[in-house]
Short mmCIF file of C-alpha atoms in Angstrom, two decimals:
data_model
loop_
_atom_site.label_atom_id
_atom_site.label_comp_id
_atom_site.label_asym_id
_atom_site.label_seq_id
_atom_site.Cartn_x
_atom_site.Cartn_y
_atom_site.Cartn_z
CA MET A 418 59.82 161.76 112.29
CA ASN A 419 57.23 159.31 110.95
CA ILE A 420 53.77 160.24 109.67
CA PHE A 421 51.40 157.54 108.44
CA GLY A 422 54.26 155.10 107.97
CA LYS A 423 56.38 157.58 106.01
CA ARG A 424 59.72 158.90 107.23
CA LEU A 425 60.23 162.62 106.81
CA ALA A 426 63.68 163.62 105.66
CA ARG A 427 65.82 166.06 107.58
CA ALA A 428 65.76 168.24 104.47
CA VAL A 429 61.98 168.46 104.88
CA HIS A 430 62.45 169.53 108.51
CA ARG A 431 64.84 172.28 107.40
CA GLN A 432 62.49 173.38 104.65
CA ALA A 433 59.59 173.64 107.09
CA ILE A 434 61.66 175.67 109.55
CA ALA A 435 62.86 177.96 106.77
CA VAL A 436 59.29 178.61 105.58
CA VAL A 437 58.06 179.33 109.11
CA LEU A 438 60.90 181.74 109.85
CA MET A 439 60.44 183.47 106.50
CA ALA A 440 56.73 183.84 107.12
CA MET A 441 57.21 185.20 110.63
CA GLY A 442 59.81 187.67 109.46
CA ALA A 443 57.70 188.88 106.55
CA VAL A 444 54.57 189.28 108.69
CA ILE A 445 56.42 191.10 111.49
CA VAL A 446 58.10 193.55 109.10
CA ALA A 447 54.85 194.15 107.20
CA THR A 448 52.89 194.68 110.44
CA ILE A 449 55.34 197.32 111.66
CA ALA A 450 55.28 199.06 108.27
CA LEU A 451 51.46 199.06 108.16
CA MET A 452 51.26 200.55 111.63
CA LEU A 453 53.61 203.33 110.56
CA VAL A 454 51.69 204.25 107.38
CA THR A 455 48.10 203.72 108.61
CA GLY A 456 47.92 204.46 112.34
CA TYR A 457 45.56 201.50 112.94
CA PRO A 458 45.93 199.46 116.16
CA PHE A 459 48.28 196.48 116.30
CA ASP A 460 45.66 193.72 116.41
CA ARG A 461 43.81 194.87 113.28
CA VAL A 462 46.98 195.48 111.31
CA LEU A 463 48.41 192.09 112.34
CA PHE A 464 45.23 190.37 111.22
CA GLU A 465 45.46 192.05 107.80
CA ALA A 466 49.14 191.08 107.43
CA VAL A 467 48.60 187.43 108.35
CA SER A 468 45.54 187.23 106.08
CA ALA A 469 47.46 188.72 103.17
CA PHE A 470 50.43 186.40 103.59
CA GLY A 471 48.14 183.37 103.85
CA THR A 472 46.00 184.66 100.92
CA VAL A 473 42.84 183.62 102.75
CA GLY A 474 40.71 186.67 101.83
CA LEU A 475 39.72 187.66 105.37
CA SER A 476 39.77 191.25 106.65
CA THR A 477 38.77 193.35 109.62
CA GLY A 478 37.17 195.83 107.23
CA ILE A 479 40.03 198.28 106.89
CA THR A 480 41.38 197.05 103.57
CA TYR A 481 39.42 199.53 101.47
CA GLU A 482 40.44 202.39 103.74
CA LEU A 483 44.18 201.77 103.49
CA PRO A 484 46.45 204.31 101.74
CA PRO A 485 48.28 203.27 98.53
CA ALA A 486 51.51 202.54 100.45
CA ALA A 487 49.71 200.06 102.71
CA GLU A 488 48.04 198.42 99.69
CA VAL A 489 51.46 197.92 98.11
CA ILE A 490 52.69 196.26 101.33
CA LEU A 491 49.70 193.91 101.41
CA ALA A 492 50.10 193.09 97.71
CA ALA A 493 53.76 192.24 98.30
CA LEU A 494 52.78 190.02 101.23
CA MET A 495 50.22 188.20 99.07
CA PHE A 496 52.82 187.64 96.35
CA LEU A 497 55.41 186.42 98.84
CA GLY A 498 52.88 184.15 100.53
CA ARG A 499 52.07 182.48 97.22
CA ILE A 500 55.56 181.90 95.80
CA GLY A 501 57.86 182.19 98.83
CA PRO A 502 57.89 178.45 99.71
CA LEU A 503 58.86 177.62 96.13
CA PHE A 504 62.29 179.08 96.74
CA SER A 505 62.95 176.93 99.79
CA GLU A 506 65.33 173.97 99.58
CA LYS A 507 63.76 170.95 97.96
CA SER A 508 63.72 167.65 99.79
CA ARG A 509 66.12 165.80 97.53
CA ARG A 510 67.82 163.47 99.95
CA ILE A 511 66.77 162.06 103.26
CA ALA A 512 70.30 161.87 104.60
CA GLU A 513 73.53 163.72 104.07
CA ALA A 514 77.02 162.29 104.31
CA ASP A 515 76.80 162.14 108.10
CA SER A 516 73.89 159.67 108.08
CA VAL A 517 73.92 155.92 107.59
CA ALA A 518 71.22 153.27 107.22
CA VAL A 519 72.07 149.97 108.90
CA ILE A 520 70.01 146.99 107.77
CA GLY A 521 70.20 144.09 110.21
CA LEU A 522 70.71 144.77 113.91
CA GLY A 523 72.36 141.58 115.05
CA ARG A 524 75.60 141.59 117.03
CA PHE A 525 77.62 143.14 114.22
CA GLY A 526 74.93 145.57 113.02
CA SER A 527 74.03 146.74 116.51
CA ALA A 528 77.66 147.34 117.48
CA LEU A 529 78.20 149.24 114.23
CA ALA A 530 75.07 151.35 114.68
CA GLU A 531 75.86 152.23 118.29
CA GLU A 532 79.42 153.20 117.44
CA LEU A 533 78.17 155.42 114.61
CA MET A 534 75.75 157.09 116.99
CA ALA A 535 78.54 157.63 119.53
CA SER A 536 80.58 159.38 116.84
CA GLY A 537 77.75 161.81 116.06
CA THR A 538 76.35 160.06 112.99
CA GLU A 539 72.59 159.80 112.57
CA VAL A 540 71.53 156.19 112.07
CA LEU A 541 68.41 154.57 110.62
CA GLY A 542 68.23 150.99 111.86
CA ILE A 543 66.13 148.36 110.08
CA ASP A 544 65.42 144.82 111.24
CA VAL A 545 62.68 142.22 110.82
CA SER A 546 62.57 141.39 114.52
CA GLU A 547 60.06 143.36 116.58
CA GLU A 548 61.95 142.54 119.77
CA ILE A 549 65.23 143.91 118.41
CA VAL A 550 63.53 147.02 117.06
CA GLN A 551 61.95 147.71 120.44
CA SER A 552 65.30 147.28 122.20
CA PHE A 553 66.85 149.99 120.01
CA ASN A 554 63.97 152.41 120.31
CA GLY A 555 65.50 155.65 121.57
CA VAL A 556 69.05 154.36 121.10
CA LEU A 557 69.29 155.10 117.38
CA THR A 558 68.05 158.14 115.50
CA GLN A 559 65.33 155.94 114.07
CA VAL A 560 64.65 152.22 114.13
CA VAL A 561 62.04 150.49 111.99
CA ARG A 562 60.73 146.96 111.69
CA ALA A 563 60.64 146.13 107.99
CA ASP A 564 61.41 143.49 105.37
CA SER A 565 64.46 144.88 103.57
CA THR A 566 64.12 142.45 100.66
CA LYS A 567 61.11 144.37 99.32
CA GLU A 568 61.93 147.35 97.15
CA GLU A 569 58.72 149.22 97.93
CA VAL A 570 59.42 149.00 101.67
CA LEU A 571 62.88 150.53 101.24
CA ARG A 572 61.43 153.26 99.03
CA GLN A 573 58.85 154.11 101.68
CA LEU A 574 61.66 154.40 104.23
CA ALA A 575 63.61 156.54 101.74
CA VAL A 576 66.63 154.28 102.08
CA ASP A 577 67.45 155.04 98.45
CA GLN A 578 68.18 158.63 99.50
CA PHE A 579 70.91 157.68 101.96
CA ASP A 580 74.49 158.22 100.83
CA ARG A 581 75.68 155.12 102.69
CA VAL A 582 73.88 151.90 103.59
CA VAL A 583 75.29 148.94 105.50
CA VAL A 584 73.79 145.48 104.96
CA ALA A 585 74.64 143.78 108.25
CA ILE A 586 72.44 140.74 107.74
CA GLY A 587 74.44 137.64 108.62
CA ASP A 588 72.17 134.74 109.53
CA ASP A 589 70.06 134.81 106.37
CA VAL A 590 72.30 134.76 103.29
CA GLN A 591 69.33 134.94 100.92
CA ALA A 592 67.97 138.05 102.63
CA SER A 593 71.43 139.62 102.54
CA ILE A 594 71.81 139.03 98.80
CA LEU A 595 68.27 140.16 97.96
CA THR A 596 68.66 143.31 100.07
CA ALA A 597 71.96 144.17 98.40
CA SER A 598 70.36 143.62 94.99
CA VAL A 599 67.46 145.94 95.82
CA LEU A 600 69.83 148.65 97.09
CA LEU A 601 71.88 148.44 93.90
CA HIS A 602 68.69 148.73 91.87
CA LEU A 603 67.81 151.84 93.89
CA ASN A 604 71.22 153.31 92.97
CA VAL A 605 72.42 153.81 96.53
CA PRO A 606 75.80 155.59 96.15
CA VAL A 607 77.81 153.51 98.64
CA ILE A 608 76.87 150.06 99.95
CA TRP A 609 78.75 148.10 102.59
CA ALA A 610 77.75 144.48 103.08
CA LYS A 611 78.72 141.85 105.63
CA ALA A 612 79.64 138.42 104.28
CA ILE A 613 79.76 135.31 106.43
CA GLY A 614 81.93 133.34 104.03
CA GLU A 615 83.97 133.47 100.85
CA GLN A 616 81.10 132.28 98.64
CA HIS A 617 78.69 134.79 100.15
CA GLY A 618 81.24 137.55 99.66
CA ARG A 619 81.91 136.50 96.07
CA ILE A 620 78.22 136.77 95.21
CA LEU A 621 77.99 140.22 96.78
CA GLU A 622 81.03 141.36 94.82
CA GLN A 623 79.58 139.97 91.59
CA LEU A 624 76.37 141.89 92.25
CA GLY A 625 78.42 145.08 92.43
CA VAL A 626 78.42 145.84 96.15
CA HIS A 627 81.01 148.55 96.73
CA HIS A 628 82.54 147.21 99.97
CA VAL A 629 82.30 143.59 101.15
CA ILE A 630 83.57 142.90 104.67
CA PHE A 631 84.27 139.64 106.50
CA PRO A 632 84.10 140.55 110.21
CA GLU A 633 84.29 136.99 111.52
CA ASN A 634 87.24 136.07 109.32
CA ASP A 635 89.08 139.32 110.03
CA MET A 636 88.52 139.03 113.77
CA GLY A 637 89.62 135.41 113.72
CA ARG A 638 92.93 136.30 112.05
CA ARG A 639 93.44 139.19 114.46
CA VAL A 640 92.78 137.06 117.54
CA ALA A 641 95.12 134.39 116.22
CA HIS A 642 98.00 136.87 116.34
CA LEU A 643 97.00 138.08 119.80
CA VAL A 644 96.69 134.54 121.16
CA ARG A 645 100.31 133.86 120.29
CA GLY A 646 101.21 136.63 122.74
CA ALA A 647 103.47 138.40 120.27
CA ALA A 648 101.48 141.63 120.19
CA MET A 649 99.31 143.69 122.51
CA ASP A 650 97.13 144.62 119.56
CA TYR A 651 97.15 143.72 115.89
CA LEU A 652 95.51 145.12 112.77
CA GLU A 653 95.87 143.77 109.25
CA VAL A 654 95.46 146.85 107.07
CA GLU A 655 94.96 144.55 104.11
CA ARG A 656 96.15 141.13 103.12
CA GLY A 657 99.93 141.11 103.37
CA TYR A 658 100.36 144.35 105.34
CA ALA A 659 99.82 144.80 109.05
CA MET A 660 100.22 147.04 112.07
CA ALA A 661 101.01 145.86 115.58
CA LYS A 662 101.42 147.33 119.06
CA ILE A 663 104.29 145.65 120.90
CA SER A 664 106.92 146.09 123.57
CA PRO A 665 110.27 147.12 122.03
CA PRO A 666 112.64 144.15 121.73
CA GLN A 667 116.18 144.27 123.12
CA VAL A 668 117.76 144.97 119.71
CA ILE A 669 116.36 148.51 119.52
CA ARG A 670 116.34 149.60 123.16
CA GLY A 671 118.49 152.59 124.13
CA ILE A 672 119.57 153.27 120.55
CA PRO A 673 118.24 156.00 118.22
CA LEU A 674 115.96 154.27 115.74
CA GLY A 675 117.90 155.70 112.82
CA GLN A 676 120.95 153.72 113.93
CA THR A 677 119.21 150.39 114.45
CA GLY A 678 118.76 149.60 110.74
CA ILE A 679 115.56 147.68 111.49
CA ARG A 680 113.88 148.75 108.25
CA LYS A 681 116.66 147.07 106.26
CA SER A 682 117.27 144.12 108.56
CA HIS A 683 113.72 143.35 109.65
CA GLY A 684 111.56 145.01 106.97
CA ILE A 685 109.42 147.00 109.41
CA THR A 686 109.07 150.63 110.47
CA VAL A 687 108.45 152.04 113.94
CA THR A 688 105.85 154.75 113.41
CA ALA A 689 104.98 155.78 116.98
CA TYR A 690 105.95 155.17 120.58
CA LYS A 691 104.55 155.70 124.05
CA THR A 692 106.15 155.73 127.49
CA LEU A 693 104.32 155.02 130.70
CA ALA A 694 103.99 158.71 131.57
CA GLU A 695 103.36 160.13 128.11
CA GLN A 696 100.87 159.99 125.27
CA TRP A 697 101.56 158.48 121.87
CA ARG A 698 104.14 160.37 119.80
CA ASN A 699 105.35 160.04 116.23
CA ALA A 700 108.71 158.29 115.99
CA ASP A 701 111.67 159.55 113.96
CA ASN A 702 115.33 158.61 113.48
CA GLN A 703 116.30 160.28 116.77
CA THR A 704 113.69 158.48 118.86
CA VAL A 705 115.06 156.24 121.62
CA VAL A 706 112.81 153.60 123.17
CA ASN A 707 113.45 151.70 126.38
CA GLU A 708 112.13 148.78 128.34
CA GLY A 709 108.56 149.45 129.48
CA ASP A 710 107.73 151.58 126.44
CA THR A 711 105.21 150.61 123.80
CA ILE A 712 105.81 150.97 120.07
CA LEU A 713 103.66 150.80 116.96
CA ILE A 714 105.19 148.98 113.99
CA VAL A 715 103.99 148.57 110.40
CA GLY A 716 105.18 146.46 107.49
CA PRO A 717 104.54 143.22 105.61
CA THR A 718 102.56 140.81 107.77
CA ALA A 719 105.27 138.15 107.98
CA GLN A 720 107.95 140.68 108.98
CA VAL A 721 105.69 142.33 111.55
CA GLU A 722 104.89 138.95 113.06
CA ALA A 723 108.55 137.92 113.16
CA PHE A 724 109.68 141.21 114.73
CA ALA A 725 106.93 140.99 117.36
CA GLN A 726 108.34 137.63 118.44
CA LEU A 727 111.72 139.14 119.31
CA ARG A 728 112.49 139.65 122.98
#
């Protein structure tokens, strides 16, 4: 929700709902009690109760005729109406752990934001392009056109109150670095930033960005392994250690995995397997895989690559 260019936090929404429900409950209970102790009709008693809770000083003229018990009820309503909202939850943070701000809605940022939305995460998208912002209107929880290099702009959008912010700016290195610097100055707890090269990533790391990612480089390495045809899918967990989905080579077919000795001879581990008619299952020493099955292997990158080449 935006009002006069300001974004209202979800905590503010919850606070408003809590105050309304509290007020309705207090007024309803007080109205019933006043009807029981006074005998006045519903409309006049309701007016007195609402007026007391709102402390507006209006009356239908029955205030001075009320018995002591009714006066106590009205006094309690007045007291509750004055201090009740003070006990509601304060708007401390605009987003909880299930919300993310994504700055830069290019190919990488947009894919990231849409995937977060699909997983049930609320997303605030920020980009300088009016066309891009309009295209994501209604797709993300909120999308705003803004210059993320300006600290005051990010404060107005309450980006500093997000637990996690992703800087997905790729085309403009200067804007990426300045945005990351502003977020660090705002003490954002967790910052992820996209780097388009080693030098860009090094600067972001020197600034203190918590997580620097290289999507183009990582995807390039992954595709390189897939292009060779050795694996159906490939994921480098980190430099030097990888996971691959492959067809089981001849050396392990029809034999319980515990008897193959592949961990000692090839330096990899089969962690899961899947047949044509079944779902993925965890593998153990008694697991037997056959031609047509699919297995998931993990281990040092070189060993995984070499084992995937076996036929």
